[in-house]
Short mmCIF file of N, CA and C in Angstrom, two decimals:
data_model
loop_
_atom_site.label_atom_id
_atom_site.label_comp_id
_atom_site.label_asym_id
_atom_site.label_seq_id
_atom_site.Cartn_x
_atom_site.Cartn_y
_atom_site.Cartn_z
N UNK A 1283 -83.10 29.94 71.25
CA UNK A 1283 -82.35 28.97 70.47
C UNK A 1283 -82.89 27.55 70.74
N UNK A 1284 -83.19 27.34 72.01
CA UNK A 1284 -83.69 25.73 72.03
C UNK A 1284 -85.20 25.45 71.77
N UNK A 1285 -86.18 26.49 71.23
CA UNK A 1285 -87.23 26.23 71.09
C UNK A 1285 -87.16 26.15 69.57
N UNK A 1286 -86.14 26.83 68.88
CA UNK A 1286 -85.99 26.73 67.70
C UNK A 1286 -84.99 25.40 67.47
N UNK A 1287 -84.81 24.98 68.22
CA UNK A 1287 -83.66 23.54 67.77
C UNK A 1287 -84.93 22.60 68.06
N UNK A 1288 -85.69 22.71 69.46
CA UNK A 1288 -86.49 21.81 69.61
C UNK A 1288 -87.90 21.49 68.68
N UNK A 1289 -88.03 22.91 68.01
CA UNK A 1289 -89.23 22.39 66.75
C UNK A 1289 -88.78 21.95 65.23
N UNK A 1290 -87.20 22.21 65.31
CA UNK A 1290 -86.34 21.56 63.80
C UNK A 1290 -86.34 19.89 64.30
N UNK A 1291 -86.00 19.45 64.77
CA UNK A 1291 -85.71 18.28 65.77
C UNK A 1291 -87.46 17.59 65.89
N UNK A 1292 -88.39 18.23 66.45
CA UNK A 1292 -89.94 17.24 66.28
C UNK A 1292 -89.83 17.63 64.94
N UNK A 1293 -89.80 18.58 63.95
CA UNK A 1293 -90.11 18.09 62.58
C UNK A 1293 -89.36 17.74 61.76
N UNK A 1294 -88.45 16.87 62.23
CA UNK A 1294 -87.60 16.18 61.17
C UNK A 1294 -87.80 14.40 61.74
N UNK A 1295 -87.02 14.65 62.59
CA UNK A 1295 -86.61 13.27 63.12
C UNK A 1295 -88.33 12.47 64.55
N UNK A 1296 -88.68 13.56 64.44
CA UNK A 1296 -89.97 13.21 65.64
C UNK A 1296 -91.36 13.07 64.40
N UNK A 1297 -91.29 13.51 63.46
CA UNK A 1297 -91.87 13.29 62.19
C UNK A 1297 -91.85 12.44 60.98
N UNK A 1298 -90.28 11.93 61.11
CA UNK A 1298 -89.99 11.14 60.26
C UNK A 1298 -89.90 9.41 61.28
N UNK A 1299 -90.35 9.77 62.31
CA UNK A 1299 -90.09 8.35 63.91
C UNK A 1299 -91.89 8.23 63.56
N UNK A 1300 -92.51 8.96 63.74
CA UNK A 1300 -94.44 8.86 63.59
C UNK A 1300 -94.63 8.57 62.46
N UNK A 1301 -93.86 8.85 61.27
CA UNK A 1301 -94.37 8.42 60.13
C UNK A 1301 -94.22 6.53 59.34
N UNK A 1302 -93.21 6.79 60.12
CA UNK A 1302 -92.50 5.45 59.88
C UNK A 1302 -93.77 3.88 61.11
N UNK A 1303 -94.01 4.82 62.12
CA UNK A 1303 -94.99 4.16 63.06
C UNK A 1303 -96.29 3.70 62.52
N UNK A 1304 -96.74 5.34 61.98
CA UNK A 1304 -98.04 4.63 61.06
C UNK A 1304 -98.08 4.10 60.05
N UNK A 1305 -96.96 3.61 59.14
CA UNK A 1305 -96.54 2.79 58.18
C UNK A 1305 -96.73 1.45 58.88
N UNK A 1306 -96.12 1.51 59.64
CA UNK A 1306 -95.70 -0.02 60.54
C UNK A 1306 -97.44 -0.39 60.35
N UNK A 1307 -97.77 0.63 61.12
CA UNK A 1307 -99.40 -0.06 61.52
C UNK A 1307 -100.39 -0.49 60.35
N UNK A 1308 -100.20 0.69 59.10
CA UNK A 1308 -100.99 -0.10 58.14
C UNK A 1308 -100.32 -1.31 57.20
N UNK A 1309 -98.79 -1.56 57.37
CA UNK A 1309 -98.65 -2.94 56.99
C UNK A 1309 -98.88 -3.83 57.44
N UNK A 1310 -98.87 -3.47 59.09
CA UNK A 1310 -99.78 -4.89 59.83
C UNK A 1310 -101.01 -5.02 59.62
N UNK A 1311 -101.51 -4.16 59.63
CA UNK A 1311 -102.86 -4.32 59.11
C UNK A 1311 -103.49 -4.87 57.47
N UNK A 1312 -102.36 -4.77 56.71
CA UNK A 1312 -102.83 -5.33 55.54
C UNK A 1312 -102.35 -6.42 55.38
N UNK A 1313 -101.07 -6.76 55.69
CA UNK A 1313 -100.63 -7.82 55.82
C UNK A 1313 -101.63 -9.08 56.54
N UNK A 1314 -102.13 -8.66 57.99
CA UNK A 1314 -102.90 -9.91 58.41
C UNK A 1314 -104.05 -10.30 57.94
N UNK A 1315 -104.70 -9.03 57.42
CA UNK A 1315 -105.69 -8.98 56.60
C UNK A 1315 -105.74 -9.86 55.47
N UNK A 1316 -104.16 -9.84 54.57
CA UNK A 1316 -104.57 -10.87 53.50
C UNK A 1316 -103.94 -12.10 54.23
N UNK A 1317 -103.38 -12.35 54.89
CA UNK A 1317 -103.29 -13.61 55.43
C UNK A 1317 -104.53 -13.93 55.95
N UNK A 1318 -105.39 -13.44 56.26
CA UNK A 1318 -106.43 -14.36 57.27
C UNK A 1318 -107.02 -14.33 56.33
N UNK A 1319 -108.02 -13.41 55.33
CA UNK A 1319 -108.62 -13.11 54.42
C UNK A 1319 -108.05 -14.15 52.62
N UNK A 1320 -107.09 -13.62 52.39
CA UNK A 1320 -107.01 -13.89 51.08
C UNK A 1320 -105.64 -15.07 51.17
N UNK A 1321 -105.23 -15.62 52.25
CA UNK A 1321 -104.31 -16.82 52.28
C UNK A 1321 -102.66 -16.18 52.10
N UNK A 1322 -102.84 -14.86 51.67
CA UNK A 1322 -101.74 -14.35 51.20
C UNK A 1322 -100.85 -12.96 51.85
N UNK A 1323 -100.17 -13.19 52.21
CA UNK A 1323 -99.11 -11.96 53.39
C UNK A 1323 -98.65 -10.83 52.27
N UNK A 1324 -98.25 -9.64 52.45
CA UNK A 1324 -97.07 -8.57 51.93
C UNK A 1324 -95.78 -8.99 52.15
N UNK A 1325 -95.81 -9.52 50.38
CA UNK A 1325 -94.70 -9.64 50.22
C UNK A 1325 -93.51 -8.88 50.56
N UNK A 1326 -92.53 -9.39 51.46
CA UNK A 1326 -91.27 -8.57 51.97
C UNK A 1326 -92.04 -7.51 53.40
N UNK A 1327 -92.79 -7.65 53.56
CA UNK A 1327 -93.25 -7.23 55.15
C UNK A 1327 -92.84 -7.28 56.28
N UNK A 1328 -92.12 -8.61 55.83
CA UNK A 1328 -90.64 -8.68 57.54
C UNK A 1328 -89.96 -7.58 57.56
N UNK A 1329 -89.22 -7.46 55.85
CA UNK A 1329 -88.19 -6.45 55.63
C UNK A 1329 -88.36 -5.51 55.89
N UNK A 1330 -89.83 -4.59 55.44
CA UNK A 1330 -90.33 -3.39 54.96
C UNK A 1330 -89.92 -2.85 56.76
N UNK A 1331 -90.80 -3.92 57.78
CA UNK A 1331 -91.26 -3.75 59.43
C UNK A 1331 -89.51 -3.43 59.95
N UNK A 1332 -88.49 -4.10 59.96
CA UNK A 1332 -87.88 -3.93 60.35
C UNK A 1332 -86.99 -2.69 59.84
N UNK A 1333 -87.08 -2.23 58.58
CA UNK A 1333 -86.64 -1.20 58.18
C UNK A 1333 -87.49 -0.07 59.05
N UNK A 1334 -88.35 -0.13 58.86
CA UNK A 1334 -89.18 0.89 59.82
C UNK A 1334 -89.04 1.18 61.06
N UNK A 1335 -88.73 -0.04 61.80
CA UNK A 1335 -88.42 0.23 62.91
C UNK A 1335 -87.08 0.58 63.31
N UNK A 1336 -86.37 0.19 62.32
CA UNK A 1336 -85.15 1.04 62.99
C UNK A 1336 -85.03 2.49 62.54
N UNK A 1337 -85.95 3.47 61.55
CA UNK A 1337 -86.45 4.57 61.29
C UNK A 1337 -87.11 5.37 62.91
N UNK A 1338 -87.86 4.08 63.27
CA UNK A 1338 -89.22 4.52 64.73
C UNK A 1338 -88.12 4.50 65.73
N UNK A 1339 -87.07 3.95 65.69
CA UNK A 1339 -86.13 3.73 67.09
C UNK A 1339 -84.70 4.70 66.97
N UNK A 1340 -84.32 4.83 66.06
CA UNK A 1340 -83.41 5.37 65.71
C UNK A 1340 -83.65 7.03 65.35
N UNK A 1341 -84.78 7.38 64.87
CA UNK A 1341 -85.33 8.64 64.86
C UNK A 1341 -85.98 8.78 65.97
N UNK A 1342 -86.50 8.21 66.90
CA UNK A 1342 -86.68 8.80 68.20
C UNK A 1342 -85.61 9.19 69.34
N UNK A 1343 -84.61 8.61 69.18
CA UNK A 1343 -83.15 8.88 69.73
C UNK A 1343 -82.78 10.36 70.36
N UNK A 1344 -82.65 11.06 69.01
CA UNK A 1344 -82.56 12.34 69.32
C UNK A 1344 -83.74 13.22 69.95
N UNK A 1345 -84.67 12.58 69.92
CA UNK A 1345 -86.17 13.58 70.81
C UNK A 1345 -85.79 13.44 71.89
N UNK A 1346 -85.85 12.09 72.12
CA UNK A 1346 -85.52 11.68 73.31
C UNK A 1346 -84.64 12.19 74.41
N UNK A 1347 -83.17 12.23 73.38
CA UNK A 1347 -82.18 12.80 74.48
C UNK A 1347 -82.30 14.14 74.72
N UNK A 1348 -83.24 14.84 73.81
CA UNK A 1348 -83.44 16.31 73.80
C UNK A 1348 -84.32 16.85 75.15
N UNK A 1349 -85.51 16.11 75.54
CA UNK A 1349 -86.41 16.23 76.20
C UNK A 1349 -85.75 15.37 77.66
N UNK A 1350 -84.67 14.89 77.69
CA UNK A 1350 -84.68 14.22 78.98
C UNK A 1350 -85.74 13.43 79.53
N UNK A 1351 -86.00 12.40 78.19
CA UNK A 1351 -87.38 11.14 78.49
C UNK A 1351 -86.47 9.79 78.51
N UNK A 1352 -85.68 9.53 79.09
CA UNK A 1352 -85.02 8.24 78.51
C UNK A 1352 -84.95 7.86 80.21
N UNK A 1353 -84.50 6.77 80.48
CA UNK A 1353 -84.63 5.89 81.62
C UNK A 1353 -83.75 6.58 82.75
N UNK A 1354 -84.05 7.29 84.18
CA UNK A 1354 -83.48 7.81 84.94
C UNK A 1354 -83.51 6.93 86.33
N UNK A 1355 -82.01 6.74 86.39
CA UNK A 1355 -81.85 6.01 87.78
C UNK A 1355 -81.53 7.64 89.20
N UNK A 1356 -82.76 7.57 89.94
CA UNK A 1356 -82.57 8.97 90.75
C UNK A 1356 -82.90 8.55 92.02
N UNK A 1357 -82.66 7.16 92.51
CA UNK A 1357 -82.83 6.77 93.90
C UNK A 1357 -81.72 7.84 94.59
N UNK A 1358 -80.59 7.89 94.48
CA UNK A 1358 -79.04 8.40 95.08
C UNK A 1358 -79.38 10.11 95.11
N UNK A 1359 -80.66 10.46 94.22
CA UNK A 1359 -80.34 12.47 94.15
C UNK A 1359 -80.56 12.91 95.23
N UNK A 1360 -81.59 12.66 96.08
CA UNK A 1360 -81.73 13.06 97.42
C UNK A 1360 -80.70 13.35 98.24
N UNK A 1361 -79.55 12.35 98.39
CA UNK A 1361 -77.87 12.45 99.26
C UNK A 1361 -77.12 13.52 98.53
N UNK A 1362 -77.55 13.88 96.78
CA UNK A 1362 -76.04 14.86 96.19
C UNK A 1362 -76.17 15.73 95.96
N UNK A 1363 -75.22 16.65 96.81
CA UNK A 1363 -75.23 18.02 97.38
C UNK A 1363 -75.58 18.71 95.69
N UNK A 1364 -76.16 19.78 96.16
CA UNK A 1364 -76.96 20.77 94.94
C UNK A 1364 -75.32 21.02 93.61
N UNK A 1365 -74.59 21.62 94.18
CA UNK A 1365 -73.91 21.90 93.59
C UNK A 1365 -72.99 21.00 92.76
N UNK A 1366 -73.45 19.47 93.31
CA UNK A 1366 -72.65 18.60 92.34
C UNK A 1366 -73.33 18.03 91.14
N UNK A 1367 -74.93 18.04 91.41
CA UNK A 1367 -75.87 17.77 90.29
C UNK A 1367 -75.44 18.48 88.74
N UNK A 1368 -75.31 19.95 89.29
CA UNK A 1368 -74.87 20.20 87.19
C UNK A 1368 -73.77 19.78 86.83
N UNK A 1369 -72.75 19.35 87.81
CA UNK A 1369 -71.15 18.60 87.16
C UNK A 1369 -71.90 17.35 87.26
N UNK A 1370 -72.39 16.89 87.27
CA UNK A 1370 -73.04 15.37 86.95
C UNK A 1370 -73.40 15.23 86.07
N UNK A 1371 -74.66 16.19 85.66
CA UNK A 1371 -75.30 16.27 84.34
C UNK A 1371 -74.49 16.27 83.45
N UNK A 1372 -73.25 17.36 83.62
CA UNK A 1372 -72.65 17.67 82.48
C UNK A 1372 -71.74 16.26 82.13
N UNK A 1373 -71.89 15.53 83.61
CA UNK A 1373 -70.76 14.36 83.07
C UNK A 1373 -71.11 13.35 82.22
N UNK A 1374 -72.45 13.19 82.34
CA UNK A 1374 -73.39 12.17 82.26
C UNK A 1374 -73.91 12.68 80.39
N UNK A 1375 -73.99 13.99 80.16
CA UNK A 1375 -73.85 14.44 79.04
C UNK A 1375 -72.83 13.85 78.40
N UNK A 1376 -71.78 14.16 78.75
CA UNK A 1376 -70.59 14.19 77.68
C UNK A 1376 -70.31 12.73 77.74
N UNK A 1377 -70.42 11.37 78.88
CA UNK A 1377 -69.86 10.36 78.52
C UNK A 1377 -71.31 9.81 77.78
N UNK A 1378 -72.25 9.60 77.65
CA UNK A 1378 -73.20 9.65 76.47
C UNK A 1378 -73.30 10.63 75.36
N UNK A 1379 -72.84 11.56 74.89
CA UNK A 1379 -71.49 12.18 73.72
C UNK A 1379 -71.19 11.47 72.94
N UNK A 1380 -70.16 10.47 74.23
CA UNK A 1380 -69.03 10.08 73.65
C UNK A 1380 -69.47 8.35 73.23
N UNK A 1381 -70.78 7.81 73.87
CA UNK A 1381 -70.85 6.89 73.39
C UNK A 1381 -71.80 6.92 72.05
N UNK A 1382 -72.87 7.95 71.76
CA UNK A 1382 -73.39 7.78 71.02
C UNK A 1382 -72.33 8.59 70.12
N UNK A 1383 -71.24 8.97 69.90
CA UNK A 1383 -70.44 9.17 68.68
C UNK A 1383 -69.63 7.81 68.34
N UNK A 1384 -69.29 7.30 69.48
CA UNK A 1384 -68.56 6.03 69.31
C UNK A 1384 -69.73 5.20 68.26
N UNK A 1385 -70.78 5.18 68.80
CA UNK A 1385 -71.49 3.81 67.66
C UNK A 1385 -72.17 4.31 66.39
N UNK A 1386 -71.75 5.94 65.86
CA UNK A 1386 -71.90 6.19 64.57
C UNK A 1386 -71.19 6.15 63.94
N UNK A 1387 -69.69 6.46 64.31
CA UNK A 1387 -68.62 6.01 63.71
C UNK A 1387 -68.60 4.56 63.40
N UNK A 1388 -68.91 3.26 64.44
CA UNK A 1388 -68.81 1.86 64.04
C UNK A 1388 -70.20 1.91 63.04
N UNK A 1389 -71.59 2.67 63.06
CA UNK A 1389 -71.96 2.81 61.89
C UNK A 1389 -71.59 2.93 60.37
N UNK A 1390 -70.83 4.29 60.34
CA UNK A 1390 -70.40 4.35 59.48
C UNK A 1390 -69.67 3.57 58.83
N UNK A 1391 -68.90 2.51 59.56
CA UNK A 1391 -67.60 1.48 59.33
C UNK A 1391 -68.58 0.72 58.21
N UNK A 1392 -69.81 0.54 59.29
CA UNK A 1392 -70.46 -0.77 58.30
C UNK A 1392 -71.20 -0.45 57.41
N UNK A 1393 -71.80 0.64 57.22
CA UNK A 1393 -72.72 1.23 55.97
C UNK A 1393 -71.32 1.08 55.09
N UNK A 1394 -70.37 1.59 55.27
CA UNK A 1394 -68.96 1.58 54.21
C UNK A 1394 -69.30 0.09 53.47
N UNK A 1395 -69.55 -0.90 54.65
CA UNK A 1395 -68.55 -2.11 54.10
C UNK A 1395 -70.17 -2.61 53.60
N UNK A 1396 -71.28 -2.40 54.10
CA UNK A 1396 -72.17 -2.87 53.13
C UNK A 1396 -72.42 -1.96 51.71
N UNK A 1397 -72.24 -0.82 51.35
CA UNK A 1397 -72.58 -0.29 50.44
C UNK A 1397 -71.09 -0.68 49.33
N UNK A 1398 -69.96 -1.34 49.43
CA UNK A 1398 -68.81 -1.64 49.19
C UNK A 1398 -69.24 -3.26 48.73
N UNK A 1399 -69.67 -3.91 49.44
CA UNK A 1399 -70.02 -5.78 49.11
C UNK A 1399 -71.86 -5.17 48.63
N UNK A 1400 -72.59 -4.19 48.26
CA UNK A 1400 -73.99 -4.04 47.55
C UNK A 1400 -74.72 -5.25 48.62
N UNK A 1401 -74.64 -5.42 49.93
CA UNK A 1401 -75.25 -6.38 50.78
C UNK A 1401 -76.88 -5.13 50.14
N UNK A 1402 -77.77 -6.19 50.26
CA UNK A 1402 -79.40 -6.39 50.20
C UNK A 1402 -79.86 -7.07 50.85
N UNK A 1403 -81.05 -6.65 51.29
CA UNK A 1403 -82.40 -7.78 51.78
C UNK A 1403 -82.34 -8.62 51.10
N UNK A 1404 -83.08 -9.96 51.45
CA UNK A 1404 -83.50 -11.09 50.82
C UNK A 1404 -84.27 -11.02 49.95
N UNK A 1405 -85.65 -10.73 50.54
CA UNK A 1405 -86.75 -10.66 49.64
C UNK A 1405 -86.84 -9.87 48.49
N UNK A 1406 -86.94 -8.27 49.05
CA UNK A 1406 -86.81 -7.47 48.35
C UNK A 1406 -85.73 -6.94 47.70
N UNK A 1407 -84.95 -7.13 48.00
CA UNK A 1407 -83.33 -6.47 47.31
C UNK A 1407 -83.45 -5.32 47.41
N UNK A 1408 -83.83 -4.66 48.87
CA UNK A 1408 -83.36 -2.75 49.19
C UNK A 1408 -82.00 -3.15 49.59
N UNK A 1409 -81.23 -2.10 49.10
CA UNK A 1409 -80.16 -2.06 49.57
C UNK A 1409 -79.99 -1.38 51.21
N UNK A 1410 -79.15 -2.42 51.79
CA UNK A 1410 -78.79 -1.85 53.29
C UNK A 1410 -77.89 -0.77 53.78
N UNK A 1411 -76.78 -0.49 52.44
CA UNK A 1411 -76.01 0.63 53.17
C UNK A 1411 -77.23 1.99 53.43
N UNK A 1412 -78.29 2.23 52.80
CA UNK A 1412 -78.73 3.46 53.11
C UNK A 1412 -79.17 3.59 54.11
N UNK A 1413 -79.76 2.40 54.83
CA UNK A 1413 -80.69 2.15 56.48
C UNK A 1413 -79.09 2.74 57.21
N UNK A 1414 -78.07 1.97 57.19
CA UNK A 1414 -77.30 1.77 58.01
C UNK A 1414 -76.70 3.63 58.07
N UNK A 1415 -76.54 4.21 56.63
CA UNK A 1415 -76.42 5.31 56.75
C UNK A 1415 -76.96 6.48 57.69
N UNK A 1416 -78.30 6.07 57.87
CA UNK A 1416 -79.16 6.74 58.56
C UNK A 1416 -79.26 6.87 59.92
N UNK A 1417 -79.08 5.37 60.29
CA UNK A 1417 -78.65 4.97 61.90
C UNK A 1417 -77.34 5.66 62.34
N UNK A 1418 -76.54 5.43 61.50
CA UNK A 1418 -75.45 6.57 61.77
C UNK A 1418 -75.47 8.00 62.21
N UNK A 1419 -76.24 8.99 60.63
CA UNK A 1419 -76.74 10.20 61.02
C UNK A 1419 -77.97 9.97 62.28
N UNK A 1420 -77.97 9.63 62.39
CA UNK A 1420 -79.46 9.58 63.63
C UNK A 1420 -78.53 9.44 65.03
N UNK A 1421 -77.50 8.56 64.91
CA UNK A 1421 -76.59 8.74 66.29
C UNK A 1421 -75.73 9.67 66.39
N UNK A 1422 -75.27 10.45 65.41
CA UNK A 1422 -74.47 11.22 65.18
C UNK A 1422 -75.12 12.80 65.95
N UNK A 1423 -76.38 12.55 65.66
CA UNK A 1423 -77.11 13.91 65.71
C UNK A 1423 -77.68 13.51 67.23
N UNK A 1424 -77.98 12.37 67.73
CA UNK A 1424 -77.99 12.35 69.04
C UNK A 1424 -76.89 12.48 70.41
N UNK A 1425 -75.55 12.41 69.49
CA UNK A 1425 -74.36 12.83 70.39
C UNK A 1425 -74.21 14.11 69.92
N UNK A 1426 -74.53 15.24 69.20
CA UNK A 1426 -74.67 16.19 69.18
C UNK A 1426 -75.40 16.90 69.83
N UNK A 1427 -76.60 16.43 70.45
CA UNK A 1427 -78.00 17.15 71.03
C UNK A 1427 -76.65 16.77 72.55
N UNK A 1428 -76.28 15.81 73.12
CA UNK A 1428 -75.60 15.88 74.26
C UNK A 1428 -74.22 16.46 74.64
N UNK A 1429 -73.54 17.07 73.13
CA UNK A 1429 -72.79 17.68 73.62
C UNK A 1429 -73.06 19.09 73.27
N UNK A 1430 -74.05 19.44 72.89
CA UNK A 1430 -75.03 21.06 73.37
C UNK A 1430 -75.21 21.16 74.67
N UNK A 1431 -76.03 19.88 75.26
CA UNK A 1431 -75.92 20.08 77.26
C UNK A 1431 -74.71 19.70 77.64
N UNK A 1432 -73.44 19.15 77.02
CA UNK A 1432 -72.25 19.33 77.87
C UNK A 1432 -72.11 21.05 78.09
N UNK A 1433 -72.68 22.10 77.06
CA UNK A 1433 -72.00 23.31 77.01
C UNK A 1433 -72.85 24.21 77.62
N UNK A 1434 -74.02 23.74 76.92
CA UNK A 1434 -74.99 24.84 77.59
C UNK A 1434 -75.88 23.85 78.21
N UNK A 1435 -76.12 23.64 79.33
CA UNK A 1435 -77.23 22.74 80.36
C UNK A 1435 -78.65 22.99 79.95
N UNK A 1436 -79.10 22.23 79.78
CA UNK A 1436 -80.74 22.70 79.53
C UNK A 1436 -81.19 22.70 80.82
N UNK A 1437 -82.27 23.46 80.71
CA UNK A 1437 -83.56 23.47 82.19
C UNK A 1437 -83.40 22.09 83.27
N UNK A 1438 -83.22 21.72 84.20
CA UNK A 1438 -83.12 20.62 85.17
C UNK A 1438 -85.11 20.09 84.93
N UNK A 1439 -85.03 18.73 84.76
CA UNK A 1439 -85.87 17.86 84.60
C UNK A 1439 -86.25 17.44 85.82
N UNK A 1440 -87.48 17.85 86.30
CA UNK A 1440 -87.94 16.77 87.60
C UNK A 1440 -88.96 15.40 86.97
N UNK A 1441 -87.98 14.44 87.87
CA UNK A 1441 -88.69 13.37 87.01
C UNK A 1441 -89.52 12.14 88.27
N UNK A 1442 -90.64 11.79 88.21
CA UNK A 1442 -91.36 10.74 89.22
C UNK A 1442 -92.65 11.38 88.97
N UNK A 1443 -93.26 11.34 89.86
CA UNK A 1443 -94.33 11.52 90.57
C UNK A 1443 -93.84 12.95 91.11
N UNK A 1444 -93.71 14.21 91.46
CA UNK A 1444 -93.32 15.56 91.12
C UNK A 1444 -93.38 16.22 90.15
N UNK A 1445 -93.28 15.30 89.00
CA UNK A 1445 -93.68 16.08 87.83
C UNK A 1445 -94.76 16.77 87.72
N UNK A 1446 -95.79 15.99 88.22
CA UNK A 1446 -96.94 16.65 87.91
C UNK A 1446 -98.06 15.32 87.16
N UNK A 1447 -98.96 15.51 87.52
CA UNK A 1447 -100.09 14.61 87.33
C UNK A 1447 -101.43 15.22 86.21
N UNK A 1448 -101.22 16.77 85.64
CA UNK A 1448 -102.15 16.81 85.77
C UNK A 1448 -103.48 16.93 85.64
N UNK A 1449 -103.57 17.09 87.02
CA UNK A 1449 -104.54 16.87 87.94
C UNK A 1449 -104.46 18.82 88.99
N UNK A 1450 -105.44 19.65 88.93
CA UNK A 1450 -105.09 20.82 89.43
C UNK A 1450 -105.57 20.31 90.67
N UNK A 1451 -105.05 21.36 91.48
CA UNK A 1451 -105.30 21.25 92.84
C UNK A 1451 -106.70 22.05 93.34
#
């Protein structure tokens, strides 16, 4: 089941986070190009970049929490007894659950209230409730991937320099 959640998951959201990356890169690239070159920028290129990136940040979310790659404070694991580590995990699961459901719901609040007032970009006039929609489903589905390890624990992550380098012996 998790090798099949984990290859729906890189090809949706870990596919649609890279695609959005190499977008980024060839608008920078054309963009400076006609600025240095032809005096002239891509038009709405601020907009286009920041839409993207919250595609590259917001679709990486869920890989992320899937794979146990996100920032680990593990000075303290050494002192906590074996048996309290999976009630940790699981705690540490579920109150990140509960926060990444908390800020899809205040998503949702505001995709409501921008797709309700037709708020748009400046330049271009994309409409914003659909970004905001997305950031939503994208947090929604990342407090979902954590309350799968509230239930069922995935594999324990060794994380530092233990991981592995490698490098064979």
């Amino acid at each position: 089941m998790f090798k099949t959640l984990e290859k729906l998951l890189t090809w949706s959201t870990g596919l649609m986070a890279a695609m959005a990356l190499f977008s980024i890169m060839w608008l920078t690239l054309v963009d400076v190009t006609g600025r240095k070159f032809f005096s002239n920028s891509v038009p709405g290129g601020l907009e286009l970049t920041e839409i993207l990136m919250v595609i590259v940040i917001f679709g990486a979310m869920p890989l992320v929490s899937w794979r146990s790659e996100h920032v680990v404070f593990d000075s303290l694991d050494a002192f906590i007894p074996d048996w309290l580590k999976g009630l940790q995990a699981r705690l540490v699961h579920l109150v990140c659950a509960g926060v990444f459901g908390f800020l899809a719901r205040l998503m949702v609040m505001r995709a409501e209230r921008f797709a309700e007032y037709g708020d748009t970009t400046v330049h271009l006039q994309l409409a914003i409730a659909p970004v905001a929609w997305l950031m939503a489903g994208l947090l929604l589905l990342t407090a979902l991937v954590h309350v799968l390890f509230v239930v069922v624990p995935p594999a324990p992550v060794v994380h530092g320099a233990a991981q592995g380098t490698g490098a064979s012996s």
